[in-house]
Coordinates of C-alpha atoms in Angstrom, one line a residue:
X1 CA 72.7 -81.1 28.6
X2 CA 72.0 -77.5 29.6
X3 CA 72.8 -76.3 26.1
X4 CA 70.3 -78.8 24.6
X5 CA 67.7 -77.7 27.1
X6 CA 68.2 -74.0 26.2
X7 CA 68.1 -74.9 22.5
X8 CA 64.9 -76.9 23.0
X9 CA 63.4 -74.0 25.0
X10 CA 64.2 -71.5 22.3
X11 CA 62.8 -73.8 19.6
X12 CA 59.6 -74.3 21.7
X13 CA 59.2 -70.5 22.1
X14 CA 59.6 -70.0 18.4
X15 CA 57.0 -72.6 17.6
X16 CA 54.5 -71.1 20.1
X17 CA 55.2 -67.6 18.7
X18 CA 54.6 -68.8 15.2
X19 CA 51.3 -70.5 16.2
X20 CA 50.2 -67.3 18.0
X21 CA 51.0 -65.1 15.0
X22 CA 49.0 -67.5 12.8
X23 CA 46.1 -67.4 15.3
X24 CA 46.1 -63.6 15.4
X25 CA 46.3 -63.3 11.6
X26 CA 43.4 -65.8 11.2
X27 CA 41.2 -63.9 13.7
X28 CA 42.2 -60.5 12.2
X29 CA 40.9 -61.7 8.9
X30 CA 37.7 -62.8 10.6
X31 CA 37.2 -59.4 12.3
X32 CA 37.9 -57.6 9.0
X33 CA 35.4 -59.7 7.2
X34 CA 32.8 -59.1 10.0
X35 CA 33.3 -55.3 9.8
X36 CA 32.9 -55.4 6.0
X37 CA 29.8 -57.5 6.2
X38 CA 28.3 -55.1 8.8
X39 CA 28.9 -52.1 6.6
X40 CA 27.3 -53.9 3.6
X41 CA 24.2 -54.8 5.7
X42 CA 23.9 -51.2 7.0
X43 CA 24.3 -49.8 3.5
X44 CA 21.6 -52.2 2.2
X45 CA 19.2 -51.2 5.0
X46 CA 19.8 -47.5 4.3
X47 CA 19.3 -48.0 0.6
X48 CA 16.0 -49.8 1.3
X49 CA 14.8 -47.0 3.6
X50 CA 15.7 -44.4 0.9
X51 CA 13.8 -46.2 -1.8
X52 CA 10.8 -46.7 0.5
X53 CA 10.8 -42.9 1.2
X54 CA 11.2 -42.0 -2.4
X55 CA 8.3 -44.3 -3.3
X56 CA 6.4 -42.3 -0.7
X57 CA 2.7 -42.3 -0.1
X58 CA 0.1 -44.2 -2.1
X59 CA -0.8 -42.7 -5.5
X60 CA -4.2 -41.3 -6.2
X61 CA -6.1 -39.9 -9.2
X62 CA -6.8 -36.1 -9.2
X63 CA -10.5 -35.4 -9.3
X64 CA -12.2 -32.8 -11.5
X65 CA -13.1 -29.9 -9.2
X66 CA -13.6 -27.3 -11.9
X67 CA -17.1 -25.7 -11.7
X68 CA -17.4 -26.6 -8.0
X69 CA -17.8 -24.2 -5.2
X70 CA -14.6 -23.8 -3.1
X71 CA -16.0 -25.6 -0.1
X72 CA -17.1 -28.6 -2.2
X73 CA -13.8 -28.7 -4.0
X74 CA -11.9 -28.8 -0.7
X75 CA -14.1 -31.7 0.5
X76 CA -13.7 -33.6 -2.7
X77 CA -9.9 -33.3 -2.5
X78 CA -9.7 -34.3 1.1
X79 CA -11.5 -37.6 0.4
X80 CA -8.6 -38.3 -2.0
X81 CA -6.0 -37.2 0.6
X82 CA -5.1 -34.1 -1.4
X83 CA -4.9 -30.5 -0.3
X84 CA -5.7 -27.2 -2.0
X85 CA -3.3 -24.4 -2.7
X86 CA -5.6 -21.5 -3.4
X87 CA -5.2 -18.8 -6.1
X88 CA -7.8 -16.1 -7.0
X89 CA -8.3 -14.3 -10.3
X90 CA -11.0 -12.4 -12.1
X91 CA -13.0 -14.1 -14.8
X92 CA -14.8 -12.9 -17.9
X93 CA -18.1 -14.8 -17.4
X94 CA -20.7 -13.6 -14.9
X95 CA -21.9 -16.2 -12.4
X96 CA -18.5 -17.8 -11.8
X97 CA -17.8 -15.9 -8.7
X98 CA -16.6 -18.3 -5.9
X99 CA -16.3 -21.2 -8.3
X100 CA -13.2 -23.2 -9.2
X101 CA -12.2 -22.2 -12.8
X102 CA -8.9 -24.0 -13.1
X103 CA -6.8 -26.6 -11.4
X104 CA -3.3 -28.1 -11.6
X105 CA -2.5 -31.0 -12.1
X106 CA -5.5 -31.5 -14.4
X107 CA -8.3 -34.1 -13.8
X108 CA -7.2 -37.7 -14.1
X109 CA -3.5 -37.1 -13.3
X110 CA -1.9 -39.7 -11.0
X111 CA -0.1 -38.1 -8.0
X112 CA 1.1 -39.1 -4.6
X113 CA -1.4 -38.7 -1.7
X114 CA -1.0 -35.7 0.6
X115 CA 0.4 -33.4 -2.1
X116 CA -1.2 -30.0 -2.8
X117 CA -3.3 -29.2 -5.9
X118 CA -3.3 -25.7 -7.2
X119 CA -7.0 -24.5 -7.3
X120 CA -7.9 -21.2 -9.0
X121 CA -11.1 -19.6 -7.7
X122 CA -13.0 -16.9 -9.6
X123 CA -13.4 -13.5 -8.0
X124 CA -16.1 -12.8 -10.5
X125 CA -15.9 -10.2 -13.3
X126 CA -13.5 -7.3 -12.6
X127 CA -15.1 -4.5 -10.6
X128 CA -14.5 -1.2 -12.2
X129 CA -16.3 1.0 -9.6
X130 CA -17.6 0.7 -6.1
X131 CA -21.1 -0.6 -5.5
X132 CA -23.6 1.0 -3.1
X133 CA -23.2 -1.0 0.2
X134 CA -25.2 1.4 2.4
X135 CA -28.2 -0.1 4.2
X136 CA -26.7 -3.6 4.0
X137 CA -25.6 -5.7 6.9
X138 CA -21.8 -5.7 7.3
X139 CA -21.6 -9.4 8.1
X140 CA -23.7 -10.5 5.1
X141 CA -21.4 -8.8 2.6
X142 CA -18.0 -9.4 4.4
X143 CA -17.3 -12.7 2.6
X144 CA -18.1 -11.4 -0.8
X145 CA -15.9 -8.4 -0.2
X146 CA -13.0 -10.6 1.0
X147 CA -13.4 -12.7 -2.2
X148 CA -13.7 -9.6 -4.5
X149 CA -10.8 -7.7 -3.0
X150 CA -8.4 -10.5 -1.8
X151 CA -5.0 -11.2 -3.2
X152 CA -1.8 -9.2 -3.7
X153 CA -3.0 -7.9 -7.1
X154 CA -6.1 -6.3 -5.7
X155 CA -6.3 -2.5 -5.9
X156 CA -8.7 -2.3 -3.0
X157 CA -8.2 -3.0 0.7
X158 CA -11.2 -3.1 3.0
X159 CA -10.5 -1.2 6.2
X160 CA -11.9 -2.4 9.5
X161 CA -15.4 -0.9 10.0
X162 CA -16.0 2.1 12.3
X163 CA -19.0 1.6 14.6
X164 CA -21.1 4.6 15.7
X165 CA -24.2 4.8 17.9
X166 CA -27.4 4.9 15.7
X167 CA -31.1 4.0 15.6
X168 CA -30.4 1.7 12.7
X169 CA -30.1 -2.1 13.5
X170 CA -26.7 -3.3 14.7
X171 CA -24.4 -4.0 11.8
X172 CA -26.1 -1.8 9.2
X173 CA -23.7 0.1 7.0
X174 CA -24.5 3.8 7.3
X175 CA -21.9 5.3 5.1
X176 CA -19.1 4.2 2.8
X177 CA -16.0 5.9 1.5
X178 CA -15.3 6.1 -1.4
X179 CA -19.0 6.6 -2.4
X180 CA -20.9 4.3 -4.7
X181 CA -19.9 4.8 -8.3
X182 CA -16.3 5.9 -7.6
X183 CA -14.0 4.4 -10.3
X184 CA -11.4 1.9 -9.0
X185 CA -8.3 3.3 -10.8
X186 CA -5.4 2.9 -8.3
X187 CA -4.7 1.4 -4.9
X188 CA -7.7 2.5 -2.7
X189 CA -9.2 1.7 0.7
X190 CA -12.9 1.0 1.3
X191 CA -14.1 2.3 4.6
X192 CA -17.5 1.6 6.2
X193 CA -19.3 3.4 9.0
X194 CA -21.5 0.8 10.7
X195 CA -24.3 1.1 13.3
X196 CA -23.6 -0.2 16.8
X197 CA -27.3 0.3 17.8
X198 CA -28.5 2.5 20.6
X199 CA -26.2 1.0 23.2
X200 CA -23.2 2.9 24.4
X201 CA -20.1 1.0 23.3
X202 CA -17.0 0.9 25.5
X203 CA -13.6 -0.6 25.0
X204 CA -10.8 -1.4 27.5
X205 CA -7.5 0.4 27.1
X206 CA -4.8 -2.3 26.6
X207 CA -1.4 -1.9 28.2
X208 CA 1.5 -1.1 25.9
X209 CA 4.0 -0.4 28.7
X210 CA 7.4 -2.0 28.2
X211 CA 6.8 -2.5 24.4
X212 CA 9.4 -1.4 21.8
X213 CA 8.6 1.0 19.0
X214 CA 8.0 -2.0 16.7
X215 CA 5.8 -3.8 19.2
X216 CA 3.8 -0.6 19.9
X217 CA 3.2 -0.1 16.2
X218 CA 2.0 -3.7 15.9
X219 CA -0.6 -2.9 18.6
X220 CA -1.6 0.3 16.9
X221 CA -2.1 -1.6 13.6
X222 CA -4.0 -4.4 15.2
X223 CA -7.5 -4.7 13.6
X224 CA -9.1 -4.8 17.0
X225 CA -7.4 -1.6 18.2
X226 CA -9.9 1.2 19.0
X227 CA -7.7 3.5 21.1
X228 CA -6.0 6.7 19.9
X229 CA -2.6 7.2 21.4
X230 CA -1.0 10.6 22.1
X231 CA 2.7 9.7 21.9
X232 CA 5.6 11.7 23.2
X233 CA 9.3 10.8 23.1
X234 CA 11.9 11.1 25.8
X235 CA 15.7 10.9 25.1
X236 CA 17.5 8.5 27.5
X237 CA 21.0 7.2 26.8
X238 CA 20.2 4.1 28.8
X239 CA 17.1 3.3 26.7
X240 CA 17.1 0.1 24.6
X241 CA 18.2 0.4 21.0
X242 CA 14.6 -0.4 19.9
X243 CA 13.0 2.1 22.2
X244 CA 10.7 1.4 25.1
X245 CA 7.2 2.6 26.3
X246 CA 7.9 3.9 29.9
X247 CA 4.5 5.2 30.8
X248 CA 0.9 5.1 29.7
X249 CA -2.4 6.7 30.8
X250 CA -5.8 5.0 31.4
X251 CA -4.5 1.4 31.3
X252 CA -7.4 -1.1 31.9
X253 CA -10.1 1.6 32.0
X254 CA -13.3 1.3 30.0
X255 CA -13.6 4.2 27.5
X256 CA -15.5 5.2 24.4
X257 CA -14.0 3.9 21.2
X258 CA -11.0 6.0 19.9
X259 CA -10.6 7.8 23.2
X260 CA -7.0 9.1 23.8
X261 CA -4.4 7.5 26.0
X262 CA -1.1 9.3 26.6
X263 CA 2.0 7.2 26.0
X264 CA 5.7 8.2 26.6
X265 CA 8.5 6.3 24.7
X266 CA 12.1 6.4 25.8
X267 CA 14.6 6.5 22.9
X268 CA 18.4 6.9 22.7
X269 CA 19.8 10.3 21.6
X270 CA 20.5 10.4 17.8
X271 CA 23.9 9.0 16.9
X272 CA 26.1 9.7 13.9
X273 CA 27.2 6.0 13.9
X274 CA 23.7 4.6 13.4
X275 CA 22.2 4.3 10.0
X276 CA 18.7 4.5 11.5
X277 CA 16.8 7.4 13.1
X278 CA 14.0 7.3 15.6
X279 CA 11.5 10.1 15.8
X280 CA 7.9 11.1 16.1
X281 CA 5.7 11.9 13.1
X282 CA 3.2 14.6 14.0
X283 CA 0.4 16.2 12.0
X284 CA -2.8 18.1 12.8
X285 CA -5.8 16.6 11.0
X286 CA -9.3 18.0 10.8
X287 CA -11.8 16.5 13.3
X288 CA -13.8 13.8 11.6
X289 CA -17.3 12.6 12.6
X290 CA -15.9 9.1 12.8
X291 CA -12.5 7.4 12.9
X292 CA -11.1 7.4 9.3
X293 CA -8.4 5.2 7.8
X294 CA -4.8 6.6 8.0
X295 CA -1.6 5.2 6.8
X296 CA 2.1 6.2 7.2
X297 CA 4.6 4.9 4.7
X298 CA 8.3 5.2 4.7
X299 CA 10.3 5.4 1.4
X300 CA 14.0 4.6 2.1
X301 CA 16.8 6.4 0.3
X302 CA 17.2 3.3 -1.9
X303 CA 13.6 3.5 -2.9
X304 CA 12.0 0.7 -0.8
X305 CA 8.6 1.6 0.4
X306 CA 7.2 0.1 3.6
X307 CA 4.1 0.8 5.7
X308 CA 4.9 1.9 9.3
X309 CA 1.3 2.4 10.5
X310 CA -2.1 1.5 9.2
X311 CA -5.1 2.2 11.5
X312 CA -8.2 4.3 12.1
X313 CA -8.0 7.8 13.7
X314 CA -10.7 10.3 14.7
X315 CA -8.7 13.4 13.6
X316 CA -7.0 16.3 15.2
X317 CA -3.5 15.7 16.4
X318 CA -1.9 12.5 15.2
X319 CA 1.4 11.2 16.6
X320 CA 3.2 8.1 15.2
X321 CA 6.6 6.9 16.4
X322 CA 9.1 5.6 13.8
X323 CA 12.4 3.9 13.5
X324 CA 13.6 4.2 9.9
X325 CA 16.7 4.7 7.8
X326 CA 18.1 8.2 7.8
X327 CA 16.9 10.2 4.9
X328 CA 13.7 8.2 4.5
X329 CA 10.6 10.1 3.3
X330 CA 7.5 9.7 5.5
X331 CA 4.2 10.0 3.7
X332 CA 0.8 10.3 5.5
X333 CA -2.3 9.1 3.7
X334 CA -5.9 9.8 5.0
X335 CA -8.7 7.9 3.3
X336 CA -6.5 7.1 0.3
X337 CA -5.3 10.6 -0.2
X338 CA -1.8 11.9 0.5
X339 CA -1.9 14.6 3.2
X340 CA 1.7 15.4 3.8
X341 CA 5.3 14.1 3.6
X342 CA 8.5 14.9 5.4
X343 CA 12.1 13.6 5.4
X344 CA 13.4 11.8 8.5
X345 CA 16.9 13.2 9.3

């Protein structure tokens, strides 16, 4: 009897094991099918989102803005949910200055909303020589000057005006350099001397303490800067690699425009391992009746030319810190004319 009971027990275990295996196999197939269906649904959703994003925004018709003023053209495009990408060029016909003379895509094209439309605006006919701006109000002609001399291909850059005390109304252009009638033949800077009226003008000396050489030059080049800095260098092996302004005179004081503020910059001693060199460009200019435009360029040994400093200066001693590649040529320009050059080594 015992043998039969054992045999029955073994047979029962085998039957239960077989049923369990079939159960697991059946559920395994169900799980596998569920996973596959989940992936299919996820892929379908992702594909739908992709096609919706590709379809993008609503499509609109490009309006004709040729012949419109720039402001009107911008307003017209904004009503269609389009945005201008501006270009400027000279035109042959007088009277087109400030008007849209070309556009892309052309009128009637169907495009997606919110895209940019290239709009070409006329600078007017090419200017071959400087006009006479003396006696005019600086604000009234600023926009026309920006339009006439904007763009990377312009040969003229308008320097920030120099204001001087005068009996003439505030904003009146007293002098211009170059003079009226001067041919525009190469890259040139247009400088205005403007009346500040009878009132004494004062400016506050901003702090440059703690700035690196690069940050100090950014302050020097700022269009609002009206301070002349007397810079000196001090070698310090613990100085940051980029240099650091460690002292400055007259911070926060009210002074006349282009008054001088002494600044000391700490730099590391020259190193053979470094490909760059830090130094101080110094030159003695004549004393000018007003602050004139000056520019210091650096031409690296491989021929790349960059502008280090571009600001107004009243003349006499000029000091400009630099951090350039060894062997670079430093060139000083005063009112468009090269004054001197030296090699940084």
